[in-house]
mmCIF file of C-alpha atoms and ligand atoms in Angstrom:
data_model
loop_
_atom_site.group_PDB
_atom_site.id
_atom_site.type_symbol
_atom_site.label_atom_id
_atom_site.label_comp_id
_atom_site.label_asym_id
_atom_site.label_seq_id
_atom_site.Cartn_x
_atom_site.Cartn_y
_atom_site.Cartn_z
ATOM 1 C CA MET R 35 27.818 283.402 -33.233
ATOM 2 C CA ASP R 36 30.788 281.153 -33.965
ATOM 3 C CA VAL R 37 31.885 278.449 -31.565
ATOM 4 C CA GLU R 38 34.762 280.489 -30.138
ATOM 5 C CA LYS R 39 32.475 283.403 -29.357
ATOM 6 C CA ILE R 40 29.958 281.055 -27.722
ATOM 7 C CA GLU R 41 32.693 279.591 -25.498
ATOM 8 C CA GLU R 42 33.939 283.044 -24.597
ATOM 9 C CA GLU R 43 30.480 284.367 -23.694
ATOM 10 C CA LEU R 44 29.674 281.305 -21.582
ATOM 11 C CA ARG R 45 33.043 281.584 -19.848
ATOM 12 C CA LYS R 46 32.237 285.194 -18.985
ATOM 13 C CA ILE R 47 29.011 284.087 -17.318
ATOM 14 C CA LYS R 48 30.917 281.453 -15.369
ATOM 15 C CA ASP R 49 33.459 283.991 -14.131
ATOM 16 C CA GLU R 50 30.704 286.392 -13.089
ATOM 17 C CA VAL R 51 28.692 283.734 -11.273
ATOM 18 C CA LEU R 52 31.782 282.549 -9.385
ATOM 19 C CA GLN R 53 32.126 286.107 -8.003
ATOM 20 C CA CYS R 54 28.415 286.844 -7.696
ATOM 21 C CA GLN R 55 26.970 288.329 -4.520
ATOM 22 C CA LYS R 56 23.726 289.667 -6.001
ATOM 23 C CA CYS R 57 21.556 287.758 -3.545
ATOM 24 C CA VAL R 58 22.038 286.182 -0.122
ATOM 25 C CA LEU R 59 22.497 282.666 -1.467
ATOM 26 C CA TYR R 60 26.206 283.145 -2.136
ATOM 27 C CA GLN R 61 26.703 283.200 1.645
ATOM 28 C CA THR R 62 25.555 279.616 2.213
ATOM 29 C CA ARG R 63 26.373 277.785 -1.002
ATOM 30 C CA ILE R 64 29.515 275.695 -1.474
ATOM 31 C CA LEU R 65 29.792 275.823 -5.283
ATOM 32 C CA PRO R 66 27.523 277.628 -7.734
ATOM 33 C CA VAL R 67 26.062 275.439 -10.457
ATOM 34 C CA ILE R 68 26.298 277.284 -13.728
ATOM 35 C CA GLY R 69 25.264 274.854 -16.430
ATOM 36 C CA GLN R 70 26.513 271.852 -18.327
ATOM 37 C CA GLY R 71 26.160 270.266 -21.722
ATOM 38 C CA ASN R 72 26.317 271.057 -25.406
ATOM 39 C CA HIS R 73 26.906 274.763 -25.961
ATOM 40 C CA GLN R 74 24.887 274.620 -29.181
ATOM 41 C CA ALA R 75 22.190 272.310 -27.871
ATOM 42 C CA LYS R 76 18.815 272.150 -29.601
ATOM 43 C CA ILE R 77 17.144 271.314 -26.300
ATOM 44 C CA MET R 78 17.782 273.118 -23.027
ATOM 45 C CA PHE R 79 16.516 271.928 -19.646
ATOM 46 C CA VAL R 80 15.895 274.555 -17.010
ATOM 47 C CA GLY R 81 15.536 273.251 -13.472
ATOM 48 C CA GLU R 82 14.931 275.144 -10.271
ATOM 49 C CA ALA R 83 18.067 275.350 -8.142
ATOM 50 C CA PRO R 84 20.997 273.214 -7.044
ATOM 51 C CA GLY R 85 20.404 270.659 -4.293
ATOM 52 C CA ALA R 86 22.956 269.230 -1.882
ATOM 53 C CA SER R 87 24.809 267.046 -4.423
ATOM 54 C CA GLU R 88 24.958 269.817 -7.002
ATOM 55 C CA ASP R 89 26.176 272.280 -4.375
ATOM 56 C CA LYS R 90 29.084 269.938 -3.604
ATOM 57 C CA THR R 91 30.088 269.202 -7.196
ATOM 58 C CA GLY R 92 29.051 272.326 -9.114
ATOM 59 C CA ARG R 93 27.284 270.110 -11.667
ATOM 60 C CA PRO R 94 23.545 270.324 -12.405
ATOM 61 C CA PHE R 95 21.291 267.350 -11.756
ATOM 62 C CA CYS R 96 23.972 265.027 -10.398
ATOM 63 C CA GLY R 97 21.949 263.712 -7.427
ATOM 64 C CA ALA R 98 18.703 261.742 -7.116
ATOM 65 C CA ALA R 99 16.708 264.000 -9.444
ATOM 66 C CA GLY R 100 19.585 263.806 -11.924
ATOM 67 C CA LYS R 101 19.364 260.013 -11.964
ATOM 68 C CA ILE R 102 15.731 260.311 -12.989
ATOM 69 C CA LEU R 103 16.586 262.885 -15.629
ATOM 70 C CA ASP R 104 19.262 260.545 -17.033
ATOM 71 C CA GLU R 105 16.769 257.713 -17.147
ATOM 72 C CA LEU R 106 14.216 259.895 -18.944
ATOM 73 C CA LEU R 107 16.776 261.016 -21.508
ATOM 74 C CA GLU R 108 17.883 257.439 -22.012
ATOM 75 C CA SER R 109 14.262 256.377 -22.579
ATOM 76 C CA ILE R 110 14.192 258.552 -25.709
ATOM 77 C CA SER R 111 17.812 257.811 -26.727
ATOM 78 C CA ILE R 112 19.044 261.339 -26.151
ATOM 79 C CA LYS R 113 22.449 261.672 -24.516
ATOM 80 C CA ARG R 114 23.011 264.129 -21.702
ATOM 81 C CA GLU R 115 25.952 265.555 -23.673
ATOM 82 C CA GLU R 116 23.587 266.545 -26.498
ATOM 83 C CA VAL R 117 21.456 268.852 -24.361
ATOM 84 C CA TYR R 118 22.238 271.824 -22.135
ATOM 85 C CA ILE R 119 21.151 271.690 -18.499
ATOM 86 C CA CYS R 120 20.943 274.602 -16.091
ATOM 87 C CA ASN R 121 18.741 276.155 -13.408
ATOM 88 C CA ILE R 122 16.958 279.407 -12.651
ATOM 89 C CA LEU R 123 19.080 279.847 -9.511
ATOM 90 C CA LYS R 124 22.799 279.160 -9.639
ATOM 91 C CA CYS R 125 23.283 278.802 -5.859
ATOM 92 C CA ARG R 126 21.596 276.345 -3.517
ATOM 93 C CA PRO R 127 18.868 277.719 -1.256
ATOM 94 C CA PRO R 128 19.431 276.582 2.360
ATOM 95 C CA ALA R 129 17.682 273.261 3.062
ATOM 96 C CA ASN R 130 16.396 273.316 -0.539
ATOM 97 C CA ARG R 131 13.689 275.838 0.300
ATOM 98 C CA ASN R 132 11.770 277.445 -2.564
ATOM 99 C CA PRO R 133 13.444 280.244 -4.504
ATOM 100 C CA LYS R 134 12.402 283.730 -3.401
ATOM 101 C CA THR R 135 11.183 286.306 -5.897
ATOM 102 C CA GLU R 136 14.135 288.608 -5.251
ATOM 103 C CA GLU R 137 16.561 285.722 -5.787
ATOM 104 C CA ILE R 138 14.931 284.811 -9.089
ATOM 105 C CA GLU R 139 15.116 288.455 -10.145
ATOM 106 C CA ALA R 140 18.762 288.716 -9.173
ATOM 107 C CA CYS R 141 19.893 285.473 -10.787
ATOM 108 C CA THR R 142 17.905 285.009 -13.984
ATOM 109 C CA PRO R 143 19.807 287.560 -16.079
ATOM 110 C CA TYR R 144 22.488 284.825 -16.177
ATOM 111 C CA LEU R 145 19.992 282.255 -17.413
ATOM 112 C CA LEU R 146 18.618 284.608 -20.056
ATOM 113 C CA ARG R 147 22.132 285.204 -21.335
ATOM 114 C CA GLN R 148 22.750 281.442 -21.418
ATOM 115 C CA ILE R 149 19.591 280.988 -23.484
ATOM 116 C CA GLU R 150 20.581 283.755 -25.898
ATOM 117 C CA ILE R 151 24.034 282.256 -26.365
ATOM 118 C CA VAL R 152 23.024 278.594 -26.769
ATOM 119 C CA LYS R 153 19.916 279.527 -28.803
ATOM 120 C CA PRO R 154 18.010 276.293 -28.240
ATOM 121 C CA LYS R 155 15.037 275.346 -30.399
ATOM 122 C CA ALA R 156 13.204 274.057 -27.342
ATOM 123 C CA ILE R 157 13.307 274.766 -23.627
ATOM 124 C CA CYS R 158 11.997 272.192 -21.190
ATOM 125 C CA ALA R 159 10.960 274.026 -18.045
ATOM 126 C CA LEU R 160 11.160 271.642 -15.103
ATOM 127 C CA GLY R 161 8.585 272.323 -12.411
ATOM 128 C CA ASN R 162 6.439 275.304 -11.457
ATOM 129 C CA PHE R 163 9.107 277.924 -10.749
ATOM 130 C CA SER R 164 10.970 277.365 -13.961
ATOM 131 C CA THR R 165 7.766 277.209 -16.003
ATOM 132 C CA ALA R 166 6.392 280.450 -14.539
ATOM 133 C CA PHE R 167 9.662 282.268 -15.169
ATOM 134 C CA ILE R 168 10.155 281.054 -18.745
ATOM 135 C CA PHE R 169 6.508 281.677 -19.693
ATOM 136 C CA GLU R 170 6.633 285.181 -18.269
ATOM 137 C CA LYS R 171 9.870 286.025 -20.092
ATOM 138 C CA TYR R 172 8.719 284.743 -23.463
ATOM 139 C CA GLY R 173 5.326 286.429 -23.615
ATOM 140 C CA LEU R 174 3.224 283.528 -22.381
ATOM 141 C CA ARG R 175 2.147 285.053 -19.079
ATOM 142 C CA ASP R 176 -1.554 284.509 -19.810
ATOM 143 C CA LYS R 177 -0.875 280.787 -20.372
ATOM 144 C CA ILE R 178 0.727 280.185 -16.960
ATOM 145 C CA GLU R 179 -1.045 277.464 -15.016
ATOM 146 C CA GLY R 180 0.019 274.851 -12.502
ATOM 147 C CA ILE R 181 2.374 272.250 -13.888
ATOM 148 C CA SER R 182 -0.226 269.494 -13.347
ATOM 149 C CA LYS R 183 -2.421 271.224 -15.956
ATOM 150 C CA ILE R 184 0.089 272.178 -18.625
ATOM 151 C CA HIS R 185 2.836 269.555 -18.430
ATOM 152 C CA GLY R 186 3.691 267.855 -21.691
ATOM 153 C CA ASN R 187 2.188 270.543 -23.919
ATOM 154 C CA ILE R 188 4.180 272.498 -26.486
ATOM 155 C CA PHE R 189 3.944 276.287 -26.429
ATOM 156 C CA GLU R 190 5.382 278.495 -29.151
ATOM 157 C CA ALA R 191 7.245 281.700 -28.415
ATOM 158 C CA LYS R 192 8.986 284.267 -30.593
ATOM 159 C CA THR R 193 12.456 285.416 -29.563
ATOM 160 C CA LEU R 194 15.175 287.612 -31.031
ATOM 161 C CA PHE R 195 16.961 284.432 -32.134
ATOM 162 C CA GLY R 196 13.928 282.851 -33.766
ATOM 163 C CA SER R 197 11.003 280.713 -32.741
ATOM 164 C CA LEU R 198 11.261 278.734 -29.552
ATOM 165 C CA LYS R 199 9.217 275.820 -28.310
ATOM 166 C CA ILE R 200 8.563 275.828 -24.587
ATOM 167 C CA ILE R 201 7.591 272.585 -22.943
ATOM 168 C CA PRO R 202 6.647 272.533 -19.268
ATOM 169 C CA LEU R 203 7.432 269.246 -17.551
ATOM 170 C CA TYR R 204 7.105 267.940 -14.036
ATOM 171 C CA HIS R 205 10.327 268.358 -12.088
ATOM 172 C CA PRO R 206 12.131 264.977 -12.152
ATOM 173 C CA ALA R 207 12.437 265.124 -8.337
ATOM 174 C CA VAL R 208 8.704 264.334 -8.087
ATOM 175 C CA ALA R 209 9.448 260.895 -9.518
ATOM 176 C CA THR R 210 12.157 259.916 -7.043
ATOM 177 C CA TYR R 211 9.616 258.159 -4.816
ATOM 178 C CA ASN R 212 6.688 257.894 -7.198
ATOM 179 C CA SER R 213 6.733 255.519 -10.150
ATOM 180 C CA ASN R 214 3.406 256.853 -11.479
ATOM 181 C CA MET R 215 4.998 260.243 -11.891
ATOM 182 C CA LYS R 216 7.919 258.642 -13.658
ATOM 183 C CA GLU R 217 5.568 257.101 -16.202
ATOM 184 C CA ILE R 218 3.908 260.478 -16.797
ATOM 185 C CA LEU R 219 7.321 262.052 -17.286
ATOM 186 C CA LYS R 220 8.376 259.295 -19.678
ATOM 187 C CA LYS R 221 5.247 259.860 -21.723
ATOM 188 C CA ASP R 222 5.870 263.617 -21.828
ATOM 189 C CA PHE R 223 9.496 263.070 -22.821
ATOM 190 C CA ARG R 224 8.410 261.221 -25.954
ATOM 191 C CA ILE R 225 7.314 264.589 -27.327
ATOM 192 C CA LEU R 226 10.953 265.662 -27.359
ATOM 193 C CA LYS R 227 11.908 262.757 -29.542
ATOM 194 C CA ASN R 228 9.342 263.847 -32.122
ATOM 195 C CA LEU R 229 10.313 267.505 -32.261
HETATM 196 N N1 URA W 141 17.008 270.074 -8.860
HETATM 197 C C1 URA W 141 17.097 271.126 -9.696
HETATM 198 O O1 URA W 141 16.139 271.836 -9.948
HETATM 199 N N2 URA W 141 18.272 271.369 -10.258
HETATM 200 C C2 URA W 141 19.365 270.630 -10.033
HETATM 201 O O2 URA W 141 20.405 270.936 -10.609
HETATM 202 C C3 URA W 141 19.244 269.540 -9.156
HETATM 203 C C4 URA W 141 18.054 269.277 -8.573
HETATM 204 FE FE1 SF4 W 142 24.344 285.416 -7.633
HETATM 205 FE FE2 SF4 W 142 22.438 283.791 -8.514
HETATM 206 FE FE3 SF4 W 142 24.109 282.942 -6.663
HETATM 207 FE FE4 SF4 W 142 22.267 284.766 -6.052
HETATM 208 S S1 SF4 W 142 21.876 282.633 -6.693
HETATM 209 S S2 SF4 W 142 24.434 284.823 -5.483
HETATM 210 S S3 SF4 W 142 22.183 285.949 -7.939
HETATM 211 S S4 SF4 W 142 24.651 283.495 -8.755
#
């Protein structure tokens, strides 16, 4: 796909999400958070859902968890503008509750289209919900385990656009009040540098 086509396809997703009423979350969100970053990124980060700051700005990972993510990227000298960042849900769940199965089902066709357009070489799945969804979609269902067991490991998947590395990571939010977790995340992030 050439750059113009990529822009056009991503714009279509944006327009659809802005109008979307496929699950109840559109009723309580302020702004949907579609995705941000390099449209031809080699690495894509998939978080869970917007929080309060993201809901206000429409930008992914712009609050406390985003600060941690920035710090982690900086620790391996990767710029935020080089990667693509999005979530499994585009609208904020009330009081940041967990995503519901029907919401994930309704929303993830957008994410799958984003992945097929950007065609990353690696997807970092942040946290349990994102990991379970990405593993399931890319034929790794039998490898799904809790994030504490599989974080920082590289899994290989085959897709229509070529081979894809899938790397489950702890969600950066777990490190906001826990410096041990931040060190574990930093260690896991070093893998990305070596890809
Ligand atoms: N947590 C997420 O999973 N995604 C965001 O965009 C912000 C916080
Ligand atoms: Fe649509 Fe996804 Fe928002 Fe639900 S969360 S309303 S499916 S964009």
